[in-house]
Amino acid sequence: MKRFQHNRTKRVALLVMLCTLVFFDAFGQKISASPTRLNFKVSPGATGKGIITVTNNATERQEFNVDFGDFDATRAGKSKFLEKGVSERSCADWINATPALFALDPGESQRVELTMDVPQDSSAFIARWAMAYIRLSAERKSQQEGEDGLIVNLNQSYRFGVYVFQTPPTATYAKGELIDFKQKDDQLILRLRNIGETFLKCNSYAELTNLQTGETSRLKPRNFTVLPASNRDVTFVIPKDYPPGKYSVLGVLDYGNRDEVEAAEIEITIQQRSNQ
């Protein structure tokens, strides 16, 4: 693998696809909340505020409560939801919700204010994160018949989460680093690490050049966020109908730096494959 940095000759578009609405529909419960993430930039010893809007789209009155927890991310980018205070980078204890308890009639909405109180100590000088959970206060009870004919009572509760990110204004160093780039069967795997102080909003793509014909094409780009001090594997799938041959492949990581991107190059051979 050849790994290098290069100055960009043209601006690679940074596409950050952020959902602004999450829709939750389970067993007839319909609730929406917006946005799905809040970004705070609060100085040590200061306070910041953000707003979540919760709407009851069900046909009955619902009661809600707001509480907080932690999350982490796997190398594949999947969220792992954790109990409050488990993560070393948690800021869950710094957040309060007003109101934390409320009820909504069908079609009603409630603005929930999240207050981020950042302490004035060393813990406040690094980026941190948490989850804000909006839960249905009342459990929904149901019955289910087991294989042995016994009736089992089930208590079902529902929640959905809003990602909360806190970056102190002094944490400005943004840097992504490529660790490895390899082929595995019909996949190209670009491994990277966030070695900076901020949350990296990344655009990554793989560009293939046929070494016999010189023809170049690009696989579908991937857009994602990487937590500070975290690793990420970005996978590109080579289509089954891709022309066989020897290729030079350029894997590119764009994390928003105007002057440079990270890139790595490998050579691969694509065999003739069946479309079945």
Coordinates of N, CA, C and O in Angstrom, one line a residue, residues 112-259:
V112 N -38.3 20.8 23.9 CA -37.5 20.4 25.1 C -36.1 21.1 25.0 O -35.4 20.9 24.0
E113 N -35.8 21.8 26.1 CA -34.5 22.5 26.1 C -33.5 21.7 26.8 O -33.7 21.3 28.0
L114 N -32.4 21.5 26.1 CA -31.2 20.8 26.7 C -30.2 21.8 27.1 O -29.8 22.6 26.3
T115 N -29.8 21.8 28.4 CA -28.8 22.7 28.9 C -27.5 21.9 29.2 O -27.5 20.9 29.9
M116 N -26.4 22.4 28.6 CA -25.1 21.8 28.7 C -24.3 22.7 29.7 O -23.9 23.8 29.4
D117 N -24.1 22.2 30.9 CA -23.3 22.9 31.9 C -21.9 22.3 32.0 O -21.7 21.2 32.5
V118 N -20.9 23.0 31.4 CA -19.6 22.4 31.3 C -18.8 22.9 32.5 O -18.7 24.1 32.8
P119 N -18.2 21.9 33.3 CA -17.4 22.3 34.4 C -16.1 23.0 34.0 O -15.6 23.0 32.9
Q120 N -15.5 23.7 35.0 CA -14.3 24.5 34.7 C -13.1 23.7 35.3 O -12.5 24.1 36.3
D121 N -12.8 22.6 34.7 CA -11.7 21.7 35.0 C -11.1 21.0 33.8 O -11.6 21.3 32.7
S122 N -10.1 20.2 34.0 CA -9.4 19.6 32.9 C -10.3 18.7 32.0 O -10.0 18.5 30.8
S123 N -11.4 18.2 32.6 CA -12.3 17.3 31.8 C -13.0 18.0 30.7 O -13.5 17.4 29.7
A124 N -13.0 19.4 30.8 CA -13.8 20.2 29.8 C -13.0 20.5 28.6 O -13.5 21.2 27.7
F125 N -11.7 20.1 28.5 CA -10.9 20.6 27.4 C -10.8 19.6 26.2 O -10.0 19.8 25.3
I126 N -11.6 18.5 26.3 CA -11.6 17.6 25.2 C -13.0 17.4 24.7 O -14.0 17.6 25.5
A127 N -13.2 16.9 23.5 CA -14.5 16.6 22.9 C -15.2 15.5 23.7 O -14.5 14.5 24.0
R128 N -16.5 15.6 23.9 CA -17.2 14.6 24.6 C -18.6 14.4 23.9 O -19.0 15.2 23.1
W129 N -19.3 13.3 24.3 CA -20.6 13.0 23.6 C -21.5 12.2 24.6 O -21.0 11.6 25.5
A130 N -22.8 12.2 24.2 CA -23.8 11.5 25.0 C -25.0 11.3 24.1 O -25.1 11.7 23.0
M131 N -26.0 10.5 24.7 CA -27.3 10.4 24.1 C -28.4 11.0 25.0 O -28.4 10.8 26.2
A132 N -29.3 11.7 24.3 CA -30.5 12.2 25.0 C -31.7 11.2 24.6 O -31.9 11.1 23.4
Y133 N -32.3 10.6 25.5 CA -33.4 9.6 25.2 C -34.7 10.2 25.6 O -34.9 10.8 26.6
I134 N -35.7 10.1 24.6 CA -37.0 10.5 24.9 C -37.8 9.2 24.9 O -37.8 8.4 24.0
R135 N -38.4 8.9 26.1 CA -39.0 7.6 26.4 C -40.5 7.8 26.6 O -40.9 8.9 27.2
L136 N -41.3 6.8 26.3 CA -42.7 6.8 26.7 C -42.7 6.4 28.2 O -42.1 5.4 28.6
S137 N -43.3 7.2 29.0 CA -43.3 7.0 30.4 C -44.0 5.7 30.8 O -43.5 5.0 31.7
A138 N -45.1 5.4 30.2 CA -45.9 4.2 30.6 C -45.5 3.0 29.7 O -45.3 3.1 28.5
E139 N -45.3 1.9 30.4 CA -45.0 0.7 29.6 C -46.2 0.2 29.0 O -47.3 0.3 29.5
R140 N -46.1 -0.4 27.8 CA -47.2 -1.0 27.1 C -47.3 -2.5 27.4 O -46.3 -3.2 27.2
K141 N -48.4 -3.0 28.0 CA -48.5 -4.4 28.4 C -49.2 -5.2 27.3 O -50.1 -4.8 26.7
S142 N -48.7 -6.4 27.1 CA -49.3 -7.3 26.1 C -49.1 -8.7 26.6 O -48.4 -9.0 27.6
Q143 N -49.8 -9.6 26.0 CA -49.7 -11.0 26.3 C -49.3 -11.8 25.1 O -49.7 -11.5 23.9
Q144 N -48.5 -12.9 25.3 CA -48.0 -13.7 24.2 C -48.1 -15.2 24.7 O -47.7 -15.5 25.8
E145 N -48.6 -16.0 23.8 CA -48.8 -17.4 24.1 C -47.5 -18.2 23.7 O -47.1 -18.1 22.5
G146 N -46.9 -18.9 24.6 CA -45.7 -19.6 24.3 C -46.0 -21.0 23.7 O -47.1 -21.4 23.5
E147 N -44.9 -21.7 23.3 CA -45.0 -23.0 22.6 C -45.7 -24.0 23.5 O -46.4 -24.9 23.0
D148 N -45.6 -23.9 24.8 CA -46.2 -24.8 25.8 C -47.6 -24.4 26.2 O -48.2 -25.0 27.0
G149 N -48.2 -23.4 25.5 CA -49.5 -23.0 25.8 C -49.6 -22.0 26.9 O -50.7 -21.5 27.2
L150 N -48.6 -21.7 27.6 CA -48.6 -20.7 28.7 C -48.7 -19.3 28.2 O -48.1 -18.9 27.2
I151 N -49.5 -18.5 28.9 CA -49.6 -17.1 28.5 C -48.5 -16.3 29.3 O -48.4 -16.3 30.5
V152 N -47.7 -15.5 28.5 CA -46.6 -14.7 29.1 C -47.0 -13.3 29.0 O -47.4 -12.8 27.9
N153 N -46.9 -12.6 30.1 CA -47.2 -11.1 30.2 C -45.9 -10.4 29.8 O -44.8 -10.7 30.4
L154 N -46.0 -9.5 28.8 CA -44.8 -8.7 28.4 C -45.0 -7.2 28.7 O -46.1 -6.7 28.5
N155 N -43.9 -6.6 29.2 CA -43.9 -5.2 29.4 C -43.0 -4.6 28.4 O -41.8 -4.9 28.4
Q156 N -43.5 -3.8 27.5 CA -42.8 -3.2 26.4 C -42.6 -1.7 26.6 O -43.6 -1.0 26.8
S157 N -41.4 -1.2 26.6 CA -41.2 0.3 26.7 C -40.4 0.7 25.4 O -39.7 0.0 24.8
Y158 N -40.6 2.0 25.1 CA -40.0 2.5 23.8 C -39.2 3.8 24.1 O -39.5 4.6 25.0
R159 N -38.1 3.9 23.3 CA -37.4 5.2 23.4 C -36.7 5.4 22.1 O -36.6 4.6 21.3
F160 N -36.4 6.7 21.9 CA -35.5 7.0 20.7 C -34.6 8.1 21.2 O -34.8 8.8 22.2
G161 N -33.4 8.2 20.5 CA -32.3 9.0 21.0 C -31.9 10.1 20.1 O -32.1 10.0 18.8
V162 N -31.3 11.1 20.7 CA -30.7 12.2 20.0 C -29.2 12.3 20.3 O -28.9 12.2 21.5
Y163 N -28.4 12.3 19.3 CA -26.9 12.3 19.6 C -26.5 13.7 20.0 O -26.9 14.7 19.4
V164 N -25.8 13.8 21.1 CA -25.3 15.1 21.6 C -23.8 15.1 21.6 O -23.1 14.2 22.2
F165 N -23.2 16.2 21.0 CA -21.8 16.3 20.8 C -21.4 17.6 21.5 O -22.0 18.7 21.2
Q166 N -20.3 17.6 22.3 CA -19.8 18.8 22.9 C -18.3 18.9 22.5 O -17.5 18.1 22.8
T167 N -17.9 20.0 21.8 CA -16.6 20.3 21.5 C -16.2 21.7 22.0 O -16.7 22.7 21.7
P168 N -15.2 21.7 22.9 CA -14.7 23.0 23.5 C -14.2 23.9 22.3 O -13.5 23.3 21.4
P169 N -14.4 25.2 22.4 CA -13.9 26.1 21.3 C -12.4 26.0 21.0 O -11.9 26.2 19.9
T170 N -11.6 25.6 22.1 CA -10.2 25.5 21.9 C -9.7 24.2 21.1 O -8.6 24.1 20.7
A171 N -10.7 23.3 21.0 CA -10.3 22.0 20.3 C -10.6 22.2 18.8 O -11.8 22.0 18.4
T172 N -9.6 22.6 18.1 CA -9.8 22.9 16.6 C -9.0 22.0 15.7 O -9.2 22.0 14.5
Y173 N -8.1 21.2 16.2 CA -7.2 20.4 15.4 C -8.0 19.3 14.8 O -8.4 18.4 15.6
A174 N -8.1 19.2 13.5 CA -8.9 18.2 12.8 C -7.9 17.4 11.9 O -7.2 18.0 11.1
K175 N -7.8 16.1 12.1 CA -6.8 15.3 11.4 C -7.3 13.8 11.3 O -7.6 13.2 12.3
G176 N -7.4 13.3 10.1 CA -7.6 11.9 9.9 C -6.4 11.3 9.3 O -5.6 11.9 8.6
E177 N -6.2 10.0 9.7 CA -5.0 9.3 9.2 C -5.4 7.9 8.7 O -6.2 7.2 9.3
L178 N -4.9 7.6 7.5 CA -5.2 6.3 6.9 C -4.2 5.3 7.5 O -3.0 5.5 7.6
I179 N -4.7 4.1 7.9 CA -3.9 3.1 8.5 C -3.6 2.0 7.5 O -2.5 1.4 7.5
D180 N -4.6 1.6 6.7 CA -4.5 0.5 5.8 C -5.5 0.6 4.7 O -6.5 1.2 4.8
F181 N -5.2 0.0 3.5 CA -6.1 -0.1 2.4 C -5.9 -1.4 1.8 O -4.7 -1.7 1.3
K182 N -6.9 -2.3 1.7 CA -6.7 -3.6 1.2 C -8.0 -4.1 0.5 O -9.1 -3.6 0.6
Q183 N -7.8 -5.2 -0.3 CA -8.9 -5.9 -1.0 C -9.2 -7.2 -0.2 O -8.3 -7.9 0.2
K184 N -10.5 -7.4 0.0 CA -10.9 -8.7 0.5 C -12.1 -9.2 -0.3 O -13.2 -8.6 -0.2
D185 N -11.9 -10.2 -1.1 CA -12.9 -10.7 -2.0 C -13.4 -9.5 -2.9 O -12.7 -8.9 -3.6
D186 N -14.8 -9.2 -2.8 CA -15.3 -8.2 -3.7 C -15.4 -6.8 -2.9 O -16.1 -5.9 -3.3
Q187 N -14.6 -6.7 -1.8 CA -14.7 -5.5 -1.1 C -13.3 -4.8 -1.0 O -12.2 -5.4 -1.0
L188 N -13.3 -3.5 -1.0 CA -12.2 -2.6 -0.7 C -12.3 -2.0 0.6 O -13.4 -1.3 0.9
I189 N -11.4 -2.2 1.5 CA -11.5 -1.8 2.9 C -10.5 -0.7 3.2 O -9.3 -1.0 3.2
L190 N -10.9 0.5 3.5 CA -10.1 1.6 3.9 C -10.2 1.8 5.4 O -11.2 2.1 5.9
R191 N -9.0 1.6 6.1 CA -9.0 1.7 7.5 C -8.4 3.1 7.9 O -7.4 3.5 7.4
L192 N -9.0 3.8 8.8 CA -8.6 5.1 9.2 C -8.8 5.4 10.7 O -9.5 4.6 11.4
R193 N -8.2 6.4 11.1 CA -8.2 6.8 12.5 C -8.4 8.3 12.6 O -7.7 9.1 11.9
N194 N -9.2 8.8 13.6 CA -9.3 10.2 13.9 C -8.2 10.5 15.0 O -8.4 10.1 16.1
I195 N -7.2 11.2 14.6 CA -6.1 11.5 15.5 C -6.2 13.0 15.9 O -5.2 13.5 16.6
G196 N -7.2 13.7 15.6 CA -7.4 15.1 15.9 C -8.2 15.2 17.2 O -8.5 14.3 17.9
E197 N -8.6 16.5 17.4 CA -9.4 16.8 18.6 C -10.9 17.0 18.4 O -11.6 17.1 19.4
T198 N -11.3 17.0 17.2 CA -12.7 17.2 16.8 C -13.4 16.0 16.2 O -12.7 15.0 15.9
F199 N -14.7 16.1 16.0 CA -15.4 15.1 15.3 C -15.2 15.3 13.9 O -15.4 16.4 13.3
L200 N -14.7 14.2 13.2 CA -14.5 14.4 11.7 C -15.7 14.0 10.9 O -16.3 12.9 11.0
K201 N -16.1 14.9 10.1 CA -17.2 14.7 9.1 C -16.5 14.4 7.8 O -15.9 15.3 7.2
C202 N -16.6 13.2 7.4 CA -15.7 12.7 6.3 C -16.5 12.3 5.0 O -17.7 11.9 5.1
N203 N -15.8 12.5 3.9 CA -16.3 12.0 2.6 C -15.1 11.1 2.1 O -14.0 11.5 2.1
S204 N -15.4 9.9 1.7 CA -14.4 8.9 1.3 C -14.9 8.2 0.0 O -16.1 8.0 -0.2
Y205 N -13.9 8.0 -0.9 CA -14.3 7.3 -2.1 C -13.1 6.4 -2.6 O -11.9 6.6 -2.2
A206 N -13.4 5.5 -3.5 CA -12.3 4.7 -4.2 C -12.4 4.9 -5.7 O -13.5 4.8 -6.3
E207 N -11.3 5.2 -6.3 CA -11.2 5.4 -7.7 C -10.3 4.3 -8.4 O -9.2 4.1 -8.0
L208 N -10.9 3.6 -9.3 CA -10.2 2.5 -10.0 C -9.8 2.9 -11.4 O -10.5 3.4 -12.2
T209 N -8.5 2.6 -11.7 CA -8.0 2.8 -13.0 C -7.5 1.5 -13.6 O -6.6 0.8 -13.1
N210 N -8.1 1.1 -14.8 CA -7.7 -0.1 -15.5 C -6.3 0.1 -16.0 O -6.0 1.0 -16.8
L211 N -5.4 -0.8 -15.6 CA -4.0 -0.6 -16.1 C -3.7 -1.0 -17.5 O -2.7 -0.7 -18.1
Q212 N -4.7 -1.7 -18.2 CA -4.6 -2.0 -19.6 C -5.2 -0.9 -20.5 O -4.6 -0.6 -21.5
T213 N -6.3 -0.4 -20.1 CA -7.0 0.5 -20.9 C -6.9 2.0 -20.5 O -7.1 2.9 -21.3
G214 N -6.5 2.2 -19.2 CA -6.4 3.6 -18.7 C -7.7 4.1 -18.3 O -7.8 5.3 -17.8
E215 N -8.8 3.4 -18.5 CA -10.1 3.9 -18.1 C -10.3 4.0 -16.6 O -9.9 3.1 -15.8
T216 N -10.9 5.1 -16.1 CA -11.0 5.4 -14.7 C -12.5 5.5 -14.3 O -13.3 6.1 -15.1
S217 N -12.8 4.9 -13.2 CA -14.2 5.1 -12.7 C -14.1 5.1 -11.1 O -13.1 4.7 -10.5
R218 N -15.2 5.6 -10.5 CA -15.2 5.9 -9.1 C -16.4 5.1 -8.5 O -17.5 5.2 -9.0
L219 N -16.2 4.4 -7.4 CA -17.2 3.7 -6.7 C -18.0 4.8 -5.9 O -17.5 5.9 -5.6
K220 N -19.2 4.4 -5.5 CA -20.1 5.3 -4.7 C -19.4 5.8 -3.5 O -18.9 5.0 -2.7
P221 N -19.4 7.1 -3.3 CA -18.7 7.7 -2.1 C -19.4 7.4 -0.8 O -20.6 7.1 -0.8
R222 N -18.7 7.4 0.3 CA -19.3 7.2 1.6 C -19.1 8.4 2.5 O -18.0 9.0 2.5
N223 N -20.2 8.8 3.2 CA -20.1 9.9 4.1 C -20.4 9.5 5.5 O -21.3 8.7 5.8
F224 N -19.6 10.0 6.5 CA -19.7 9.4 7.8 C -19.0 10.4 8.8 O -18.3 11.3 8.4
T225 N -19.3 10.2 10.1 CA -18.6 10.9 11.2 C -17.8 10.0 12.0 O -18.2 8.8 12.3
V226 N -16.6 10.4 12.4 CA -15.7 9.6 13.2 C -15.4 10.3 14.5 O -15.0 11.5 14.5
L227 N -15.6 9.6 15.6 CA -15.4 10.2 17.0 C -13.9 10.4 17.2 O -13.1 9.7 16.6
P228 N -13.5 11.4 18.0 CA -12.1 11.6 18.3 C -11.5 10.3 18.9 O -12.2 9.6 19.7
A229 N -10.2 10.1 18.6 CA -9.5 8.9 19.1 C -10.1 7.6 18.8 O -10.0 6.6 19.5
S230 N -10.9 7.5 17.6 CA -11.6 6.3 17.2 C -11.1 5.9 15.8 O -10.7 6.7 15.0
N231 N -11.3 4.5 15.6 CA -10.9 3.9 14.3 C -12.2 3.7 13.5 O -13.3 3.6 14.1
R232 N -12.1 3.6 12.2 CA -13.2 3.4 11.4 C -12.8 2.6 10.1 O -11.7 2.9 9.5
D233 N -13.6 1.6 9.8 CA -13.3 0.8 8.5 C -14.4 1.2 7.5 O -15.6 1.1 7.8
V234 N -14.0 1.7 6.4 CA -14.9 2.1 5.3 C -14.9 1.1 4.2 O -13.8 0.8 3.7
T235 N -16.0 0.5 3.9 CA -16.0 -0.6 2.9 C -16.7 -0.2 1.6 O -17.8 0.4 1.6
F236 N -16.0 -0.5 0.5 CA -16.6 -0.2 -0.8 C -16.7 -1.6 -1.5 O -15.8 -2.4 -1.5
V237 N -17.9 -1.8 -2.1 CA -18.2 -3.1 -2.7 C -18.0 -3.0 -4.2 O -18.6 -2.1 -4.9
I238 N -17.2 -3.8 -4.8 CA -17.0 -3.9 -6.2 C -18.1 -4.6 -6.9 O -18.5 -5.7 -6.6
P239 N -18.8 -3.9 -7.8 CA -20.0 -4.5 -8.4 C -19.7 -5.9 -9.1 O -18.5 -6.0 -9.6
K240 N -20.6 -6.8 -9.1 CA -20.4 -8.1 -9.7 C -20.1 -8.0 -11.2 O -19.4 -8.9 -11.8
D241 N -20.6 -7.0 -11.9 CA -20.5 -6.9 -13.3 C -19.3 -6.0 -13.7 O -19.1 -5.6 -14.8
Y242 N -18.4 -5.7 -12.7 CA -17.3 -4.8 -13.0 C -16.3 -5.5 -13.9 O -16.0 -6.7 -13.8
P243 N -15.8 -4.8 -15.0 CA -14.9 -5.5 -15.9 C -13.7 -6.1 -15.3 O -13.0 -5.5 -14.5
P244 N -13.3 -7.4 -15.6 CA -12.1 -8.0 -15.0 C -10.9 -7.3 -15.5 O -10.9 -6.7 -16.6
G245 N -9.8 -7.5 -14.8 CA -8.5 -6.9 -15.2 C -7.7 -6.5 -14.0 O -8.1 -6.7 -12.9
K246 N -6.5 -5.9 -14.3 CA -5.7 -5.4 -13.3 C -6.0 -3.9 -13.1 O -6.1 -3.1 -14.1
Y247 N -6.0 -3.4 -11.8 CA -6.4 -2.0 -11.6 C -5.5 -1.4 -10.5 O -5.0 -2.1 -9.6
S248 N -5.3 -0.1 -10.7 CA -4.7 0.7 -9.6 C -5.8 1.4 -8.9 O -6.7 2.0 -9.6
V249 N -5.9 1.2 -7.6 CA -7.0 1.8 -6.9 C -6.5 2.8 -5.9 O -5.6 2.6 -5.1
L250 N -7.2 4.0 -6.0 CA -6.8 5.1 -5.1 C -8.0 5.3 -4.1 O -9.1 5.5 -4.4
G251 N -7.6 5.1 -2.8 CA -8.6 5.3 -1.7 C -8.4 6.7 -1.1 O -7.2 7.0 -0.7
V252 N -9.4 7.5 -1.0 CA -9.3 8.9 -0.6 C -10.1 9.1 0.6 O -11.3 8.7 0.7
L253 N -9.6 9.8 1.6 CA -10.3 10.3 2.8 C -10.2 11.8 2.8 O -9.2 12.4 2.9
D254 N -11.4 12.5 2.7 CA -11.5 13.9 2.7 C -12.2 14.2 4.0 O -13.4 13.8 4.2
Y255 N -11.6 14.9 5.0 CA -12.2 15.2 6.2 C -12.4 16.8 6.4 O -12.4 17.3 7.5
G256 N -12.4 17.5 5.3 CA -12.8 18.9 5.4 C -11.6 19.8 5.4 O -11.8 21.1 5.4
N257 N -10.3 19.3 5.3 CA -9.2 20.2 5.3 C -9.1 20.8 3.9 O -9.1 20.1 2.9
R258 N -9.0 22.1 3.8 CA -9.0 22.8 2.5 C -7.7 22.6 1.7 O -7.7 22.8 0.5
D259 N -6.6 22.2 2.4 CA -5.3 22.1 1.7 C -4.9 20.7 1.3 O -4.0 20.5 0.5

